[in-house]
Amino acid sequence: AQRVTQPEKLLSVFKGAPVELKCNYSYSGSPELFWYVQYSRQRLQLLLRHISRESIKGFTADLNKGETSFHLKKPFAQEEDSAMYYCAPPYNNNDMRFGAGTRLTVKP
Amino acid sequence: GAVVSQHPSWVICKSGTSVKIECRSLDFQATTMFWYRQFPKQSLMLMATSNEGSKATYEQGVEKDKFLINHASLTLSTLTVTSAHPEDSSFYICSAPLAGGREQYFGPGTRLTVT
């Protein structure tokens, strides 16, 4: 089974500061990971998929197999980044358990 | 594409009654849908996996007789909260993957308040 853990429930940074949301995984095969975001009063939506190696809204996430991590990073946080962030494995074998989530607050 | 809707968006019911929540994939077929529960400012908690044409798979600690799931078609799954109690008040969210896809698409959620 694929499992992810997010060790930080809450994270608070000031606007313009770098931010890193941690995600660690345990996998039996090749890892494939996603970051989802839930802004206030909006539905959960996909933010990043590691396969595409893309940058969305200034966020990037690199898969580190040595550390079994998939941390989400942004060099300069903005107030509109305040949201709940979830690390998640792919849909596979009817298993879809998200990480516990990290609530990011970006203070002005 | 890949839109998931939920109905109703909010519902208030009296204690002891049952309430049904619908989850629909509007522009794709979903053989599997997931039901989550979310308390205010808390994480998503997976409740069950809804499978079209077969029984749902419930997570440990989730009462299957209380939270009835029916995946009636390839575009519709329903969650019925039976004999609702105030502690069932929560935000219920469904999601579905695209066929062959690896990511999830989420409904907007349904807020249930049991009085």
XYZ file of N, CA and C in Angstrom:
669
model
N 0.837 -1.193 0.000
C 0.000 0.000 0.000
C 0.878 1.251 0.000
N 0.316 2.283 -0.587
C 1.047 3.535 -0.647
C 0.537 4.456 0.447
N 1.435 5.010 1.204
C 1.038 5.892 2.297
C 1.838 7.176 2.256
N 1.189 8.237 2.635
C 1.876 9.518 2.753
C 1.637 10.086 4.137
N 2.599 10.820 4.625
C 2.455 11.496 5.906
C 2.858 12.949 5.764
N 2.092 13.797 6.396
C 2.396 15.212 6.450
C 2.597 15.555 7.923
N 3.821 15.805 8.329
C 4.094 15.940 9.761
C 3.588 17.232 10.382
N 3.333 18.218 9.581
C 2.923 19.521 10.124
C 1.452 19.773 9.850
N 0.681 19.938 10.909
C -0.734 20.265 10.720
C -0.910 21.733 10.385
N -0.073 22.547 10.997
C -0.188 23.991 10.806
C 1.173 24.560 10.425
N 1.150 25.530 9.523
C 2.372 26.209 9.129
C 2.028 27.658 8.877
N 2.792 28.529 9.480
C 2.518 29.947 9.340
C 3.794 30.661 8.923
N 3.704 31.467 7.885
C 4.851 32.242 7.410
C 4.378 33.648 7.088
N 5.336 34.544 6.960
C 5.014 35.894 6.554
C 5.078 36.004 5.032
N 4.299 36.916 4.545
C 4.292 37.203 3.106
C 5.712 37.485 2.638
N 6.074 36.858 1.513
C 7.396 37.055 0.953
C 8.441 36.082 1.453
N 8.110 35.347 2.489
C 9.050 34.358 3.033
C 8.945 33.057 2.250
N 10.004 32.260 2.251
C 9.903 30.948 1.604
C 9.040 30.020 2.442
N 8.425 29.086 1.757
C 7.578 28.128 2.462
C 7.857 26.731 1.932
N 7.835 25.770 2.843
C 8.015 24.363 2.479
C 7.013 23.537 3.268
N 6.172 22.841 2.558
C 5.208 21.937 3.197
C 5.721 20.519 2.997
N 5.869 19.814 4.103
C 6.526 18.519 4.054
C 5.555 17.366 3.774
N 6.060 16.427 3.003
C 5.330 15.202 2.722
C 6.340 14.070 2.595
N 6.117 13.012 3.337
C 6.940 11.819 3.223
C 6.066 10.646 2.809
N 6.668 9.727 2.102
C 5.875 8.616 1.594
C 6.529 7.283 1.903
N 5.707 6.266 1.888
C 6.198 4.895 1.980
C 5.545 4.124 0.851
N 6.366 3.560 0.017
C 5.844 2.910 -1.179
C 6.469 1.541 -1.345
N 5.710 0.662 -1.931
C 6.252 -0.646 -2.246
C 6.757 -0.693 -3.687
N 6.356 0.255 -4.491
C 6.780 0.260 -5.893
C 7.292 1.632 -6.274
N 7.110 1.995 -7.516
C 7.542 3.316 -7.969
C 6.581 4.378 -7.449
N 7.107 5.389 -6.793
C 6.205 6.397 -6.232
C 5.634 7.326 -7.301
N 4.420 7.725 -7.066
C 3.772 8.731 -7.917
C 2.914 9.570 -6.984
N 3.178 10.850 -6.942
C 2.558 11.677 -5.907
C 1.936 12.946 -6.451
N 1.013 13.476 -5.679
C 0.275 14.671 -6.046
C 0.165 15.604 -4.846
N 0.028 16.861 -5.143
C -0.361 17.846 -4.148
C -1.716 18.427 -4.556
N -2.626 18.451 -3.574
C -3.935 19.071 -3.768
C -4.040 20.264 -2.829
N -4.883 21.216 -3.205
C -5.069 22.405 -2.380
C -6.562 22.686 -2.229
N -6.898 23.166 -1.052
C -8.287 23.545 -0.775
C -8.287 24.955 -0.214
N -8.670 25.908 -1.040
C -8.807 27.282 -0.578
C -10.115 27.432 0.171
N -10.185 28.473 0.967
C -11.375 28.686 1.779
C -12.628 28.738 0.909
N -13.606 27.950 1.264
C -14.911 27.915 0.593
C -14.835 27.438 -0.855
N -13.770 26.733 -1.190
C -13.665 26.163 -2.532
C -13.454 24.657 -2.435
N -13.708 23.976 -3.513
C -13.502 22.537 -3.517
C -12.019 22.210 -3.612
N -11.714 21.023 -3.198
C -10.349 20.521 -3.304
C -9.985 20.411 -4.791
N -8.770 20.801 -5.102
C -8.358 20.735 -6.498
C -6.894 20.325 -6.599
N -6.566 19.748 -7.727
C -5.200 19.321 -7.956
C -4.289 20.535 -8.114
N -3.168 20.510 -7.455
C -2.186 21.585 -7.586
C -1.013 21.127 -8.455
N -0.422 20.022 -8.070
C 0.776 19.542 -8.772
C 0.762 18.032 -8.854
N 1.317 17.524 -9.929
C 1.601 16.099 -10.029
C 3.090 15.964 -10.292
N 3.748 15.070 -9.595
C 5.206 15.061 -9.655
C 5.716 14.634 -11.023
N 4.933 13.856 -11.733
C 5.390 13.366 -13.025
C 5.619 14.512 -14.007
N 4.779 15.519 -13.940
C 4.871 16.599 -14.913
C 5.984 17.579 -14.592
N 6.479 17.535 -13.357
C 7.574 18.417 -12.950
C 7.254 19.876 -13.277
N 6.037 20.259 -13.043
C 5.598 21.607 -13.388
C 5.678 22.533 -12.191
N 5.515 23.814 -12.460
C 5.424 24.819 -11.407
C 4.064 25.485 -11.566
N 3.280 25.412 -10.509
C 1.949 25.993 -10.537
C 1.846 27.033 -9.436
N 1.451 28.233 -9.798
C 1.313 29.325 -8.837
C 2.601 29.524 -8.047
N 3.722 29.239 -8.683
C 5.009 29.439 -8.042
C 5.458 28.280 -7.178
N 4.604 27.260 -7.045
C 4.935 26.088 -6.242
C 5.628 25.029 -7.090
N 6.591 24.377 -6.484
C 7.233 23.226 -7.091
C 7.336 22.117 -6.048
N 7.477 20.917 -6.530
C 7.652 19.781 -5.622
C 8.539 18.776 -6.310
N 9.586 18.385 -5.658
C 10.519 17.411 -6.217
C 10.468 16.120 -5.421
N 10.446 15.050 -6.175
C 10.460 13.748 -5.531
C 11.888 13.409 -5.145
N 12.131 13.145 -3.882
C 13.447 12.772 -3.389
C 13.366 11.326 -2.908
N 13.837 10.430 -3.748
C 13.716 9.012 -3.405
C 14.601 8.639 -2.238
N 15.730 9.323 -2.103
C 16.618 9.011 -0.995
C 15.986 9.331 0.346
N 15.268 10.434 0.389
C 14.616 10.841 1.627
C 13.154 10.432 1.662
N 12.703 9.781 0.615
C 11.271 9.427 0.456
C 10.389 10.621 0.779
N 10.678 11.722 0.103
C 9.923 12.940 0.373
C 9.423 13.562 -0.921
N 8.401 14.374 -0.771
C 7.816 15.111 -1.901
C 7.326 16.445 -1.341
N 8.293 17.236 -0.886
C 7.948 18.489 -0.229
C 7.521 19.543 -1.242
N 6.551 20.345 -0.848
C 6.028 21.427 -1.695
C 6.707 22.730 -1.282
N 7.239 23.439 -2.267
C 8.017 24.632 -1.952
C 7.577 25.824 -2.790
N 7.746 26.977 -2.178
C 7.534 28.227 -2.905
C 8.509 29.239 -2.328
N 9.257 29.925 -3.170
C 10.290 30.822 -2.645
C 9.742 32.069 -1.949
N 8.597 32.550 -2.425
C 8.047 33.778 -1.849
C 6.537 33.601 -1.664
N 6.141 33.342 -0.447
C 4.729 33.080 -0.175
C 3.878 34.343 -0.327
N 2.666 34.151 -0.787
C 1.690 35.231 -0.926
C 0.486 34.949 -0.028
N -0.214 36.010 0.338
C -1.361 35.824 1.226
C -2.400 34.890 0.608
N -2.546 34.947 -0.703
C -3.543 34.100 -1.367
C -3.153 32.622 -1.379
N -1.945 32.317 -0.922
C -1.539 30.918 -0.811
C -2.103 30.266 0.454
N -2.662 31.055 1.330
C -3.246 30.495 2.544
C -4.342 29.503 2.177
N -4.179 28.278 2.624
C -5.107 27.221 2.242
C -4.713 25.952 2.984
N -5.489 24.906 2.722
C -5.165 23.581 3.240
C -4.516 22.804 2.107
N -3.377 22.210 2.369
C -2.644 21.474 1.343
C -2.566 19.997 1.728
N -2.836 19.163 0.738
C -2.805 17.727 0.955
C -1.843 17.059 -0.010
N -1.030 16.197 0.530
C -0.191 15.328 -0.278
C -0.953 14.024 -0.461
N -0.874 13.429 -1.645
C -1.687 12.234 -1.878
C -1.023 11.304 -2.872
N -1.266 10.020 -2.691
C -0.829 9.045 -3.692
C -1.803 9.068 -4.861
N -1.507 8.359 -5.928
C -2.451 8.313 -7.042
C -3.600 7.382 -6.731
N -4.661 7.544 -7.460
C -5.745 6.594 -7.397
C -5.197 5.254 -7.880
N -5.330 4.275 -7.064
C -4.796 2.976 -7.420
C -5.454 1.921 -6.561
N -5.962 0.932 -7.190
C -6.534 -0.191 -6.445
C -7.555 0.233 -5.407
N -8.395 1.181 -5.798
C -9.457 1.638 -4.909
C -8.925 2.174 -3.577
N -7.746 2.698 -3.580
C -7.171 3.222 -2.347
C -6.877 4.703 -2.539
N -7.486 5.529 -1.760
C -7.294 6.962 -1.952
C -7.273 7.670 -0.609
N -6.212 7.433 0.151
C -6.105 8.086 1.451
C -5.117 9.239 1.353
N -5.598 10.380 1.695
C -4.764 11.561 1.670
C -3.892 11.627 2.919
N -2.885 12.488 2.845
C -2.156 12.826 4.047
C -3.076 13.635 4.953
N -2.613 13.887 6.146
C -3.446 14.588 7.128
C -3.690 16.042 6.770
N -2.865 16.551 5.858
C -3.053 17.931 5.440
C -2.258 18.913 6.283
N -1.862 19.997 5.666
C -1.176 21.087 6.359
C -1.908 22.386 6.043
N -2.297 23.070 7.094
C -2.962 24.363 6.896
C -1.900 25.449 6.879
N -1.761 26.072 5.725
C -0.786 27.142 5.554
C -1.466 28.490 5.749
N -0.872 29.289 6.590
C -1.340 30.661 6.776
C -0.202 31.595 6.422
N -0.470 32.493 5.490
C 0.528 33.474 5.104
C 0.092 34.822 5.677
N 0.889 35.310 6.565
C 0.534 36.545 7.266
C 1.073 37.764 6.520
N 0.319 38.854 6.564
C 0.773 40.055 5.832
C 1.993 40.705 6.461
N -13.190 19.877 -18.498
C -13.754 18.566 -18.253
C -13.504 18.099 -16.838
N -13.978 16.860 -16.553
C -13.802 16.222 -15.260
C -14.449 17.022 -14.135
N -15.742 17.222 -14.274
C -16.485 17.958 -13.250
C -17.308 16.988 -12.415
N -17.235 17.177 -11.124
C -18.007 16.378 -10.177
C -18.954 17.318 -9.422
N -20.203 16.942 -9.374
C -21.168 17.771 -8.648
C -21.729 17.008 -7.466
N -22.238 17.733 -6.510
C -22.901 17.144 -5.356
C -24.211 17.873 -5.113
N -25.179 17.098 -4.647
C -26.469 17.686 -4.337
C -27.055 17.007 -3.104
N -27.554 17.743 -2.144
C -27.589 19.206 -2.106
C -26.248 19.776 -1.662
N -26.119 21.069 -1.729
C -24.891 21.700 -1.239
C -24.945 21.859 0.270
N -26.141 21.979 0.785
C -26.293 21.973 2.241
C -27.670 21.434 2.596
N -27.760 20.831 3.750
C -29.032 20.264 4.182
C -29.095 20.273 5.702
N -30.278 20.593 6.185
C -30.547 20.544 7.620
C -31.627 19.501 7.835
N -31.392 18.592 8.744
C -32.413 17.583 9.023
C -32.537 17.390 10.526
N -33.640 16.798 10.904
C -33.877 16.558 12.317
C -33.259 15.234 12.732
N -32.900 15.175 13.964
C -32.308 13.964 14.523
C -33.258 12.780 14.342
N -32.725 11.675 13.880
C -33.531 10.481 13.665
C -33.989 10.282 12.242
N -33.890 11.302 11.436
C -34.282 11.179 10.030
C -33.090 10.760 9.186
N -33.369 10.449 7.927
C -32.311 10.060 6.997
C -32.161 11.111 5.914
N -30.977 11.239 5.418
C -30.730 12.221 4.366
C -29.821 11.607 3.306
N -30.135 11.894 2.055
C -29.372 11.338 0.937
C -28.570 12.437 0.262
N -27.319 12.132 -0.014
C -26.431 13.057 -0.721
C -26.012 12.399 -2.029
N -26.124 13.150 -3.106
C -25.761 12.619 -4.417
C -24.417 13.160 -4.890
N -23.687 12.299 -5.563
C -22.427 12.685 -6.183
C -22.490 12.251 -7.638
N -22.306 13.203 -8.534
C -22.387 12.899 -9.958
C -21.127 13.334 -10.693
N -20.680 12.480 -11.591
C -19.634 12.877 -12.522
C -20.355 13.380 -13.768
N -20.154 14.636 -14.098
C -20.975 15.274 -15.126
C -20.513 14.992 -16.550
N -19.247 14.836 -16.733
C -18.754 14.700 -18.100
C -17.813 13.523 -18.273
N -17.881 12.594 -17.346
C -17.085 11.386 -17.489
C -17.730 10.290 -16.659
N -17.349 9.076 -16.959
C -17.879 7.944 -16.217
C -16.908 7.556 -15.113
N -17.460 7.199 -13.992
C -16.633 6.867 -12.832
C -17.082 5.534 -12.250
N -16.288 4.527 -12.452
C -16.615 3.235 -11.846
C -16.341 3.243 -10.354
N -15.512 4.164 -9.935
C -15.186 4.287 -8.515
C -15.349 5.739 -8.086
N -15.939 5.903 -6.942
C -16.026 7.217 -6.316
C -15.645 7.053 -4.858
N -15.181 8.130 -4.281
C -14.773 8.100 -2.881
C -15.608 9.090 -2.081
N -15.917 8.710 -0.865
C -16.643 9.589 0.036
C -15.750 9.944 1.215
N -15.694 11.242 1.503
C -14.887 11.746 2.597
C -15.772 12.548 3.545
N -15.235 12.698 4.728
C -15.879 13.539 5.723
C -14.832 14.547 6.192
N -15.275 15.755 6.394
C -14.338 16.793 6.821
C -14.975 17.649 7.886
N -14.344 17.703 9.053
C -14.794 18.589 10.114
C -14.130 19.949 9.920
N -14.703 20.993 10.511
C -14.165 22.344 10.305
C -12.668 22.426 10.568
N -11.968 22.904 9.590
C -10.529 23.119 9.673
C -9.766 21.833 10.002
N -10.352 20.719 9.616
C -9.701 19.427 9.823
C -9.394 18.802 8.467
N -8.667 17.712 8.521
C -8.301 17.019 7.301
C -9.462 16.206 6.746
N -9.290 15.772 5.514
C -10.238 14.836 4.915
C -10.093 13.477 5.571
N -11.223 12.850 5.825
C -11.188 11.500 6.342
C -11.933 10.598 5.366
N -11.228 9.658 4.798
C -11.868 8.746 3.859
C -12.874 7.880 4.604
N -14.102 7.868 4.113
C -15.145 7.058 4.735
C -15.305 5.727 4.023
N -15.393 5.816 2.683
C -15.695 4.600 1.942
C -15.369 4.793 0.481
N -15.201 3.666 -0.178
C -14.995 3.628 -1.617
C -16.242 3.039 -2.249
N -16.802 3.772 -3.167
C -18.035 3.369 -3.826
C -17.704 2.761 -5.185
N -18.157 1.550 -5.407
C -17.854 0.843 -6.637
C -19.136 0.542 -7.410
N -19.149 0.939 -8.652
C -20.316 0.701 -9.489
C -20.535 -0.789 -9.671
N -21.721 -1.225 -9.349
C -22.081 -2.624 -9.552
C -21.660 -3.557 -8.442
N -21.078 -3.030 -7.402
C -20.706 -3.897 -6.283
C -20.819 -3.133 -4.972
N -20.572 -3.833 -3.896
C -20.716 -3.197 -2.582
C -19.594 -2.204 -2.336
N -19.921 -1.215 -1.549
C -18.914 -0.239 -1.169
C -17.945 -0.847 -0.164
N -16.767 -0.296 -0.145
C -15.759 -0.707 0.829
C -15.629 0.396 1.863
N -15.845 0.049 3.122
C -15.844 1.059 4.178
C -14.520 1.040 4.930
N -14.127 2.214 5.372
C -12.941 2.325 6.194
C -13.252 1.842 7.610
N -12.205 1.452 8.279
C -12.370 0.972 9.655
C -12.996 2.066 10.507
N -13.996 1.672 11.269
C -14.657 2.615 12.158
C -15.856 3.314 11.550
N -16.092 3.119 10.271
C -17.251 3.734 9.617
C -18.371 2.703 9.549
N -19.519 3.043 10.112
C -20.629 2.088 10.170
C -21.331 1.999 8.823
N -21.251 0.856 8.210
C -21.847 0.705 6.889
C -23.371 0.735 6.935
N -23.952 0.368 8.063
C -25.414 0.409 8.154
C -25.926 1.818 8.401
N -25.041 2.671 8.818
C -25.437 4.054 9.068
C -25.189 4.916 7.831
N -24.110 4.644 7.164
C -23.753 5.403 5.959
C -23.889 4.470 4.758
N -25.090 4.495 4.190
C -25.388 3.600 3.077
C -24.920 4.210 1.775
N -24.167 3.436 1.024
C -23.648 3.924 -0.249
C -24.187 3.049 -1.367
N -24.681 3.725 -2.397
C -25.192 3.040 -3.574
C -24.609 3.682 -4.815
N -23.885 2.888 -5.581
C -23.300 3.406 -6.829
C -24.198 2.924 -7.965
N -25.243 3.706 -8.196
C -26.334 3.257 -9.049
C -25.967 3.188 -10.527
N -25.057 4.034 -10.948
C -24.686 4.067 -12.359
C -23.250 4.547 -12.472
N -22.770 4.628 -13.675
C -21.387 5.051 -13.885
C -21.185 6.542 -13.652
N -22.253 7.258 -13.371
C -22.122 8.689 -13.112
C -22.752 9.131 -11.803
N -23.234 8.192 -11.015
C -23.935 8.576 -9.790
C -23.620 7.641 -8.631
N -23.227 8.244 -7.532
C -23.099 7.528 -6.270
C -23.881 8.313 -5.227
N -24.566 7.602 -4.341
C -25.305 8.287 -3.288
C -24.842 7.808 -1.927
N -24.834 8.736 -0.996
C -24.516 8.449 0.401
C -25.753 8.801 1.212
N -26.307 7.828 1.896
C -27.464 8.075 2.739
C -27.054 7.950 4.195
N -27.227 9.025 4.929
C -26.972 9.012 6.365
C -28.276 8.633 7.040
N -28.316 7.461 7.628
C -29.559 6.971 8.229
C -29.611 7.307 9.708
N -30.822 7.560 10.170
C -31.041 7.890 11.575
C -29.975 8.888 12.053
N -29.970 10.008 11.404
C -28.915 10.994 11.667
C -28.958 11.526 13.091
N -27.791 11.783 13.621
C -27.643 12.394 14.935
C -26.798 13.651 14.808
N -26.875 14.521 15.791
C -26.085 15.769 15.702
C -24.598 15.538 15.451
N -24.060 14.444 15.960
C -22.630 14.190 15.729
C -22.309 13.816 14.290
N -23.351 13.572 13.490
C -23.130 13.317 12.069
C -22.997 14.609 11.276
N -23.260 15.713 11.944
C -23.120 17.007 11.272
C -21.672 17.176 10.820
N -21.512 17.465 9.561
C -20.167 17.543 8.996
C -20.245 17.991 7.549
N -19.106 18.063 6.926
C -18.997 18.376 5.505
C -18.630 17.082 4.799
N -19.469 16.673 3.858
C -19.250 15.429 3.152
C -18.825 15.738 1.718
N -17.731 15.121 1.314
C -17.138 15.398 0.008
C -16.984 14.092 -0.759
N -17.259 14.141 -2.044
C -17.011 12.972 -2.882
C -15.962 13.313 -3.923
N -15.349 12.281 -4.450
C -14.371 12.478 -5.519
C -14.408 11.290 -6.449
N -13.845 11.492 -7.623
C -13.794 10.414 -8.605
C -12.565 10.598 -9.481
N -11.952 9.503 -9.900
C -10.855 9.595 -10.851
C -11.385 9.406 -12.267
N -10.682 9.979 -13.211
C -10.991 9.685 -14.607
C -10.525 8.271 -14.907
N -11.177 7.616 -15.832
C -10.758 6.280 -16.227
C -9.320 6.341 -16.732
N -8.496 5.507 -16.159
C -7.098 5.507 -16.572
C -6.283 6.628 -15.960
N -6.951 7.514 -15.227
C -6.253 8.645 -14.618
C -5.732 8.306 -13.239
N -4.897 9.144 -12.760
C -4.278 8.898 -11.469
C -4.650 9.952 -10.433
N -5.227 11.071 -10.890
C -5.610 12.089 -9.920
C -7.113 12.083 -9.709
N -7.526 12.791 -8.672
C -8.929 12.828 -8.273
C -9.568 14.156 -8.646
N -10.865 14.091 -8.901
C -11.656 15.298 -9.109
C -12.729 15.329 -8.045
N -12.863 16.476 -7.427
C -13.686 16.569 -6.239
C -14.983 17.320 -6.463
N -16.002 16.878 -5.733
C -17.230 17.635 -5.671
C -17.062 18.813 -4.738
N -18.026 19.728 -4.746
C -17.937 20.926 -3.912
C -18.267 20.665 -2.452
N -18.778 19.489 -2.171
C -19.098 19.161 -0.788
C -20.550 19.436 -0.428
N -21.012 18.751 0.593
C -22.360 18.932 1.130
C -22.245 19.130 2.628
N -22.813 20.233 3.089
C -22.776 20.481 4.542
C -24.055 19.952 5.156
N -23.900 19.017 6.041
C -25.043 18.430 6.736
C -25.083 18.932 8.169
N -26.237 19.439 8.538
C -26.473 19.850 9.925
C -27.659 19.076 10.456
N -27.434 18.379 11.535
C -28.493 17.594 12.159
C -28.883 18.287 13.457
N -30.155 18.624 13.539
C -30.622 19.360 14.718
C -31.343 18.461 15.704
